[in-house]
C-alpha cells in the first residue's frame, strides 16, 4: 500500500501523520466530511461544546467532523496555517469556522472559488461566507449592563475590562455593555484591554484595581478575562460587594458564583452553535440556498440565592 506523509498544526503542535493513499477512500472522505476551525484551543470548554454539537449533527447526517484550533484567540497567522493544512489533509467539502479576524475573509473567498462553502460561527466578519450562526453579542453586552444596573440601583462606578481589539464577538459585547451602562446611569471609570491570556488579564487588571478606592461594578467579556480578574481580585480588591458580571462559563466561575465572588455571568449555547453550523453546511452541499445571520439564545446565570436563577433572552434568526 502506498503512503504519503503530511503535517498539520494542531493546537500549538506540528504533528506528522502517515496517511494511506486510496483514490476511492479519498473521494469518499471528500464527499462526507466537514472541517471545523475554532479561534482558540479546542480543549477550552466553549469550543469543546461547539465541537460536541458539530459532531452530533455530523452523526445524524452521516458527515465526519474534523476539528482543529489554535493556542490563542488572537493568533490570526496560526489560524490561517491550521485552516490551510487541515483542508489539504482531509479534503473536506465544507468548512465551519470562527474567524480570528477579518483576515479569514480572503481565505474563504479562495475556498469559495474551489467550490467549498463556509459557515461562520461565534463571530461574523462578513465576506463570502454563506451564513453565520452567532450569539447576538451586542444584545448580550446590553443584558449584562441591565443586570448590573438593576443590582446597583441604576448608579455607581463601574470598570469595563475588554479582551483585545478586533475580536468581533467581544468587541460587540463590550460596545453593548458600554452603551447600555451609560444609558442606565452607570459611570465607567476605567476602560482597558486585558489581552487573551488569563495571566495577562490577572496582572493588568490588578494594576487597574489598585488605582480605585471605590468600585461598584466590573464587566468582563469572556471566560479568560473573567477568570483573570477573579484571581486578581483576591489581592487587589478589598471590597466584598462589587457586582462582577462575567461571560461564558468555566468551573472556577461556577465556584466563584457559589461563594459570592461573582455576581453572575452571561452564557451562550455553543453546542447549538456547532450543531446548527453543520446542518447549514449540509443543506448547502445538498444544493439548497443558505444565507443570513442566525442568533442562538443567551442566558444570564446569577447567584443561587437569587430569586431569579436564570433569565433567558432568545434571539430569532434574521
Tab-separated table of N, CA and C in Angstrom, residues 3-113:
chain	number	residue	atom	x	y	z
A	3	UNK	N	1.775	5.236	0.712
A	3	UNK	CA	1.505	6.165	1.802
A	3	UNK	C	2.021	7.539	1.431
A	4	UNK	N	1.504	8.552	2.095
A	4	UNK	CA	2.063	9.890	1.988
A	4	UNK	C	2.227	10.448	3.389
A	5	UNK	N	3.197	11.328	3.554
A	5	UNK	CA	3.457	11.928	4.851
A	5	UNK	C	2.970	13.372	4.812
A	6	UNK	N	2.154	13.745	5.786
A	6	UNK	CA	1.611	15.106	5.848
A	6	UNK	C	1.798	15.648	7.247
A	7	UNK	N	1.807	16.973	7.351
A	7	UNK	CA	1.948	17.626	8.648
A	7	UNK	C	0.776	18.551	8.877
A	8	UNK	N	0.340	18.633	10.120
A	8	UNK	CA	-0.764	19.537	10.477
A	8	UNK	C	-0.449	20.227	11.779
A	9	UNK	N	-0.757	21.524	11.854
A	9	UNK	CA	-0.565	22.319	13.066
A	9	UNK	C	-1.828	22.197	13.903
A	10	UNK	N	-1.736	21.507	15.041
A	10	UNK	CA	-2.916	21.239	15.849
A	10	UNK	C	-2.700	21.754	17.264
A	11	UNK	N	-3.496	22.772	17.654
A	11	UNK	CA	-3.430	23.387	18.984
A	11	UNK	C	-1.999	23.596	19.462
A	12	UNK	N	-1.202	24.247	18.637
A	12	UNK	CA	0.129	24.641	19.063
A	12	UNK	C	1.228	23.657	18.730
A	13	UNK	N	0.904	22.494	18.165
A	13	UNK	CA	1.920	21.489	17.880
A	13	UNK	C	1.860	21.097	16.406
A	14	UNK	N	2.987	20.709	15.856
A	14	UNK	CA	3.018	20.199	14.490
A	14	UNK	C	3.105	18.685	14.557
A	15	UNK	N	2.088	18.016	14.047
A	15	UNK	CA	2.035	16.568	14.090
A	15	UNK	C	2.280	16.025	12.685
A	16	UNK	N	3.127	15.029	12.580
A	16	UNK	CA	3.376	14.378	11.303
A	16	UNK	C	2.584	13.081	11.258
A	17	UNK	N	1.769	12.930	10.217
A	17	UNK	CA	0.904	11.775	10.096
A	17	UNK	C	1.247	10.996	8.834
A	18	UNK	N	1.136	9.681	8.908
A	18	UNK	CA	1.286	8.838	7.723
A	18	UNK	C	-0.107	8.402	7.304
A	19	UNK	N	-0.525	8.830	6.123
A	19	UNK	CA	-1.887	8.600	5.669
A	19	UNK	C	-1.878	7.689	4.445
A	20	UNK	N	-2.607	6.571	4.464
A	20	UNK	CA	-2.650	5.678	3.298
A	20	UNK	C	-3.360	6.345	2.136
A	21	UNK	N	-2.837	6.162	0.948
A	21	UNK	CA	-3.433	6.733	-0.253
A	21	UNK	C	-4.398	5.722	-0.876
A	22	UNK	N	-5.603	6.148	-1.091
A	22	UNK	CA	-6.592	5.313	-1.757
A	22	UNK	C	-7.544	6.238	-2.483
A	23	UNK	N	-7.584	6.136	-3.789
A	23	UNK	CA	-8.428	7.045	-4.571
A	23	UNK	C	-9.882	6.934	-4.146
A	24	UNK	N	-10.337	5.715	-3.889
A	24	UNK	CA	-11.733	5.511	-3.526
A	24	UNK	C	-12.038	6.108	-2.158
A	25	UNK	N	-11.168	5.839	-1.154
A	25	UNK	CA	-11.409	6.356	0.191
A	25	UNK	C	-11.257	7.865	0.231
A	26	UNK	N	-10.292	8.404	-0.533
A	26	UNK	CA	-10.099	9.849	-0.559
A	26	UNK	C	-11.334	10.535	-1.127
A	27	UNK	N	-11.904	9.939	-2.196
A	27	UNK	CA	-13.107	10.500	-2.794
A	27	UNK	C	-14.260	10.461	-1.812
A	28	UNK	N	-14.375	9.365	-1.079
A	28	UNK	CA	-15.443	9.224	-0.095
A	28	UNK	C	-15.302	10.255	1.009
A	29	UNK	N	-14.072	10.483	1.466
A	29	UNK	CA	-13.832	11.472	2.502
A	29	UNK	C	-14.229	12.866	2.029
A	30	UNK	N	-13.915	13.186	0.795
A	30	UNK	CA	-14.285	14.498	0.249
A	30	UNK	C	-15.797	14.668	0.229
A	31	UNK	N	-16.495	13.594	0.036
A	31	UNK	CA	-17.945	13.656	-0.034
A	31	UNK	C	-18.584	13.725	1.363
A	32	UNK	N	-17.884	13.266	2.374
A	32	UNK	CA	-18.540	13.052	3.662
A	32	UNK	C	-17.815	13.624	4.863
A	33	UNK	N	-17.116	14.735	4.709
A	33	UNK	CA	-16.501	15.344	5.882
A	33	UNK	C	-16.639	16.859	5.862
A	34	UNK	N	-16.643	17.423	7.058
A	34	UNK	CA	-16.715	18.866	7.256
A	34	UNK	C	-15.614	19.253	8.234
A	35	UNK	N	-14.900	20.324	7.928
A	35	UNK	CA	-13.848	20.825	8.809
A	35	UNK	C	-14.411	21.913	9.717
A	36	UNK	N	-14.066	21.834	11.013
A	36	UNK	CA	-14.440	22.863	11.981
A	36	UNK	C	-13.160	23.493	12.513
A	37	UNK	N	-13.002	24.784	12.321
A	37	UNK	CA	-11.821	25.501	12.798
A	37	UNK	C	-12.252	26.498	13.871
A	38	UNK	N	-11.715	26.351	15.082
A	38	UNK	CA	-12.058	27.249	16.177
A	38	UNK	C	-11.055	28.395	16.272
A	39	UNK	N	-11.406	29.396	17.031
A	39	UNK	CA	-10.483	30.506	17.298
A	39	UNK	C	-10.021	30.348	18.736
A	40	UNK	N	-8.987	29.567	18.937
A	40	UNK	CA	-8.533	29.207	20.271
A	40	UNK	C	-8.487	27.702	20.410
A	41	UNK	N	-7.998	27.237	21.526
A	41	UNK	CA	-7.803	25.810	21.755
A	41	UNK	C	-9.115	25.037	21.791
A	42	UNK	N	-9.134	23.897	21.129
A	42	UNK	CA	-10.325	23.048	21.137
A	42	UNK	C	-10.579	22.438	22.507
A	43	UNK	N	-9.625	22.546	23.432
A	43	UNK	CA	-9.805	22.000	24.774
A	43	UNK	C	-10.542	22.965	25.704
A	44	UNK	N	-10.670	24.233	25.294
A	44	UNK	CA	-11.425	25.181	26.114
A	44	UNK	C	-12.891	24.776	26.135
A	45	UNK	N	-13.561	24.893	27.287
A	45	UNK	CA	-14.949	24.423	27.416
A	45	UNK	C	-15.889	24.932	26.333
A	46	UNK	N	-15.790	26.218	25.981
A	46	UNK	CA	-16.691	26.771	24.977
A	46	UNK	C	-16.511	26.054	23.647
A	47	UNK	N	-15.253	25.946	23.189
A	47	UNK	CA	-15.004	25.353	21.885
A	47	UNK	C	-15.263	23.848	21.892
A	48	UNK	N	-15.010	23.191	23.008
A	48	UNK	CA	-15.294	21.753	23.059
A	48	UNK	C	-16.792	21.494	22.935
A	49	UNK	N	-17.613	22.408	23.479
A	49	UNK	CA	-19.066	22.277	23.334
A	49	UNK	C	-19.490	22.522	21.887
A	50	UNK	N	-18.856	23.496	21.231
A	50	UNK	CA	-19.132	23.737	19.811
A	50	UNK	C	-18.858	22.461	19.012
A	51	UNK	N	-17.725	21.828	19.305
A	51	UNK	CA	-17.335	20.618	18.575
A	51	UNK	C	-18.289	19.462	18.886
A	52	UNK	N	-18.740	19.366	20.140
A	52	UNK	CA	-19.714	18.332	20.500
A	52	UNK	C	-20.988	18.484	19.669
A	53	UNK	N	-21.456	19.733	19.549
A	53	UNK	CA	-22.658	19.980	18.756
A	53	UNK	C	-22.459	19.643	17.300
A	54	UNK	N	-21.303	20.029	16.753
A	54	UNK	CA	-20.997	19.730	15.357
A	54	UNK	C	-20.905	18.224	15.134
A	55	UNK	N	-20.273	17.536	16.064
A	55	UNK	CA	-20.115	16.080	15.949
A	55	UNK	C	-21.461	15.374	16.004
A	56	UNK	N	-22.350	15.835	16.891
A	56	UNK	CA	-23.681	15.234	16.987
A	56	UNK	C	-24.450	15.391	15.680
A	57	UNK	N	-24.399	16.613	15.117
A	57	UNK	CA	-25.069	16.843	13.838
A	57	UNK	C	-24.449	15.984	12.744
A	58	UNK	N	-23.111	15.843	12.786
A	58	UNK	CA	-22.424	15.016	11.803
A	58	UNK	C	-22.890	13.570	11.850
A	59	UNK	N	-23.093	13.041	13.079
A	59	UNK	CA	-23.577	11.661	13.220
A	59	UNK	C	-24.962	11.510	12.613
A	60	UNK	N	-25.804	12.499	12.833
A	60	UNK	CA	-27.173	12.433	12.320
A	60	UNK	C	-27.212	12.521	10.794
A	61	UNK	N	-26.248	13.226	10.223
A	61	UNK	CA	-26.254	13.480	8.784
A	61	UNK	C	-25.277	12.602	8.003
A	62	UNK	N	-24.518	11.781	8.709
A	62	UNK	CA	-23.541	10.934	8.033
A	62	UNK	C	-22.310	11.680	7.577
A	63	UNK	N	-21.930	12.732	8.323
A	63	UNK	CA	-20.752	13.531	7.988
A	63	UNK	C	-19.662	13.344	9.043
A	64	UNK	N	-18.434	13.145	8.607
A	64	UNK	CA	-17.308	13.081	9.513
A	64	UNK	C	-16.871	14.503	9.853
A	65	UNK	N	-16.619	14.777	11.133
A	65	UNK	CA	-16.226	16.112	11.563
A	65	UNK	C	-14.760	16.099	11.989
A	66	UNK	N	-13.954	16.977	11.381
A	66	UNK	CA	-12.556	17.146	11.769
A	66	UNK	C	-12.410	18.539	12.378
A	67	UNK	N	-12.086	18.612	13.665
A	67	UNK	CA	-11.998	19.892	14.370
A	67	UNK	C	-10.557	20.204	14.747
A	68	UNK	N	-10.137	21.429	14.501
A	68	UNK	CA	-8.793	21.888	14.841
A	68	UNK	C	-8.876	23.318	15.368
A	69	UNK	N	-7.876	23.714	16.162
A	69	UNK	CA	-7.864	25.064	16.708
A	69	UNK	C	-6.452	25.581	16.881
A	70	UNK	N	-6.352	26.773	17.421
A	70	UNK	CA	-5.066	27.398	17.702
A	70	UNK	C	-4.890	27.543	19.206
A	71	UNK	N	-3.725	27.983	19.629
A	71	UNK	CA	-3.465	28.145	21.054
A	71	UNK	C	-4.221	29.346	21.613
A	72	UNK	N	-4.219	30.456	20.858
A	72	UNK	CA	-4.837	31.696	21.328
A	72	UNK	C	-5.929	32.166	20.382
A	73	UNK	N	-6.897	32.915	20.943
A	73	UNK	CA	-7.950	33.511	20.136
A	73	UNK	C	-7.394	34.474	19.102
A	74	UNK	N	-6.330	35.165	19.452
A	74	UNK	CA	-5.837	36.256	18.618
A	74	UNK	C	-4.789	35.829	17.592
A	75	UNK	N	-4.534	34.542	17.479
A	75	UNK	CA	-3.481	34.055	16.587
A	75	UNK	C	-4.005	33.916	15.157
A	76	UNK	N	-4.049	35.020	14.438
A	76	UNK	CA	-4.579	35.012	13.072
A	76	UNK	C	-3.689	34.202	12.133
A	77	UNK	N	-2.377	34.390	12.226
A	77	UNK	CA	-1.461	33.647	11.364
A	77	UNK	C	-1.551	32.147	11.651
A	78	UNK	N	-1.659	31.806	12.939
A	78	UNK	CA	-1.785	30.406	13.312
A	78	UNK	C	-3.066	29.789	12.773
A	79	UNK	N	-4.151	30.549	12.830
A	79	UNK	CA	-5.418	30.019	12.321
A	79	UNK	C	-5.362	29.824	10.809
A	80	UNK	N	-4.708	30.753	10.106
A	80	UNK	CA	-4.562	30.613	8.663
A	80	UNK	C	-3.774	29.342	8.330
A	81	UNK	N	-2.747	29.069	9.121
A	81	UNK	CA	-1.925	27.864	8.925
A	81	UNK	C	-2.743	26.608	9.182
A	82	UNK	N	-3.488	26.612	10.278
A	82	UNK	CA	-4.328	25.461	10.623
A	82	UNK	C	-5.366	25.211	9.536
A	83	UNK	N	-6.012	26.278	9.089
A	83	UNK	CA	-7.032	26.148	8.048
A	83	UNK	C	-6.454	25.551	6.780
A	84	UNK	N	-5.357	26.094	6.309
A	84	UNK	CA	-4.755	25.627	5.063
A	84	UNK	C	-4.351	24.161	5.151
A	85	UNK	N	-3.674	23.788	6.231
A	85	UNK	CA	-3.187	22.418	6.365
A	85	UNK	C	-4.305	21.411	6.591
A	86	UNK	N	-5.324	21.818	7.344
A	86	UNK	CA	-6.427	20.899	7.606
A	86	UNK	C	-7.237	20.632	6.345
A	87	UNK	N	-7.461	21.666	5.548
A	87	UNK	CA	-8.197	21.473	4.296
A	87	UNK	C	-7.409	20.597	3.327
A	88	UNK	N	-6.093	20.765	3.293
A	88	UNK	CA	-5.259	19.937	2.420
A	88	UNK	C	-5.199	18.492	2.911
A	89	UNK	N	-5.232	18.310	4.219
A	89	UNK	CA	-5.109	16.980	4.799
A	89	UNK	C	-6.364	16.138	4.600
A	90	UNK	N	-7.534	16.740	4.836
A	90	UNK	CA	-8.772	15.956	4.825
A	90	UNK	C	-9.641	16.154	3.575
A	91	UNK	N	-9.378	17.214	2.798
A	91	UNK	CA	-10.113	17.435	1.544
A	91	UNK	C	-11.627	17.509	1.767
A	92	UNK	N	-12.045	18.139	2.838
A	92	UNK	CA	-13.474	18.218	3.124
A	92	UNK	C	-14.181	19.184	2.178
A	93	UNK	N	-15.455	18.917	1.970
A	93	UNK	CA	-16.252	19.699	1.029
A	93	UNK	C	-16.874	20.937	1.668
A	94	UNK	N	-16.823	21.034	2.982
A	94	UNK	CA	-17.428	22.177	3.658
A	94	UNK	C	-16.609	22.612	4.854
A	95	UNK	N	-16.770	23.880	5.247
A	95	UNK	CA	-15.996	24.451	6.347
A	95	UNK	C	-16.903	25.217	7.295
A	96	UNK	N	-16.672	25.024	8.588
A	96	UNK	CA	-17.286	25.837	9.635
A	96	UNK	C	-16.139	26.469	10.412
A	97	UNK	N	-16.145	27.779	10.551
A	97	UNK	CA	-15.004	28.448	11.169
A	97	UNK	C	-15.444	29.638	12.013
A	98	UNK	N	-14.758	29.820	13.140
A	98	UNK	CA	-14.890	31.030	13.942
A	98	UNK	C	-13.693	31.905	13.582
A	99	UNK	N	-13.858	32.869	12.690
A	99	UNK	CA	-12.704	33.636	12.188
A	99	UNK	C	-12.033	34.451	13.286
A	100	UNK	N	-10.724	34.355	13.354
A	100	UNK	CA	-9.983	35.113	14.366
A	100	UNK	C	-10.064	36.606	14.092
A	101	UNK	N	-10.133	36.964	12.805
A	101	UNK	CA	-10.273	38.369	12.410
A	101	UNK	C	-10.690	38.429	10.942
A	102	UNK	N	-10.763	39.638	10.388
A	102	UNK	CA	-11.225	39.803	9.005
A	102	UNK	C	-10.263	39.190	7.989
A	103	UNK	N	-9.058	38.838	8.439
A	103	UNK	CA	-8.102	38.213	7.538
A	103	UNK	C	-8.585	36.898	6.961
A	104	UNK	N	-9.519	36.228	7.656
A	104	UNK	CA	-10.049	34.961	7.146
A	104	UNK	C	-10.941	35.162	5.929
A	105	UNK	N	-11.487	36.353	5.757
A	105	UNK	CA	-12.401	36.569	4.644
A	105	UNK	C	-11.762	36.242	3.298
A	106	UNK	N	-10.496	36.611	3.149
A	106	UNK	CA	-9.783	36.330	1.897
A	106	UNK	C	-9.627	34.826	1.697
A	107	UNK	N	-9.339	34.102	2.795
A	107	UNK	CA	-9.209	32.645	2.706
A	107	UNK	C	-10.528	32.008	2.286
A	108	UNK	N	-11.628	32.528	2.807
A	108	UNK	CA	-12.945	31.980	2.487
A	108	UNK	C	-13.290	32.246	1.028
A	109	UNK	N	-12.862	33.399	0.507
A	109	UNK	CA	-13.082	33.712	-0.903
A	109	UNK	C	-12.359	32.707	-1.796
A	110	UNK	N	-11.132	32.350	-1.423
A	110	UNK	CA	-10.365	31.369	-2.198
A	110	UNK	C	-11.029	30.001	-2.156
A	111	UNK	N	-11.550	29.612	-0.989
A	111	UNK	CA	-12.224	28.322	-0.875
A	111	UNK	C	-13.518	28.309	-1.676
A	112	UNK	N	-14.226	29.423	-1.679
A	112	UNK	CA	-15.462	29.519	-2.457
A	112	UNK	C	-15.189	29.303	-3.938
A	113	UNK	N	-14.067	29.840	-4.410
A	113	UNK	CA	-13.703	29.675	-5.811
A	113	UNK	C	-13.443	28.206	-6.160
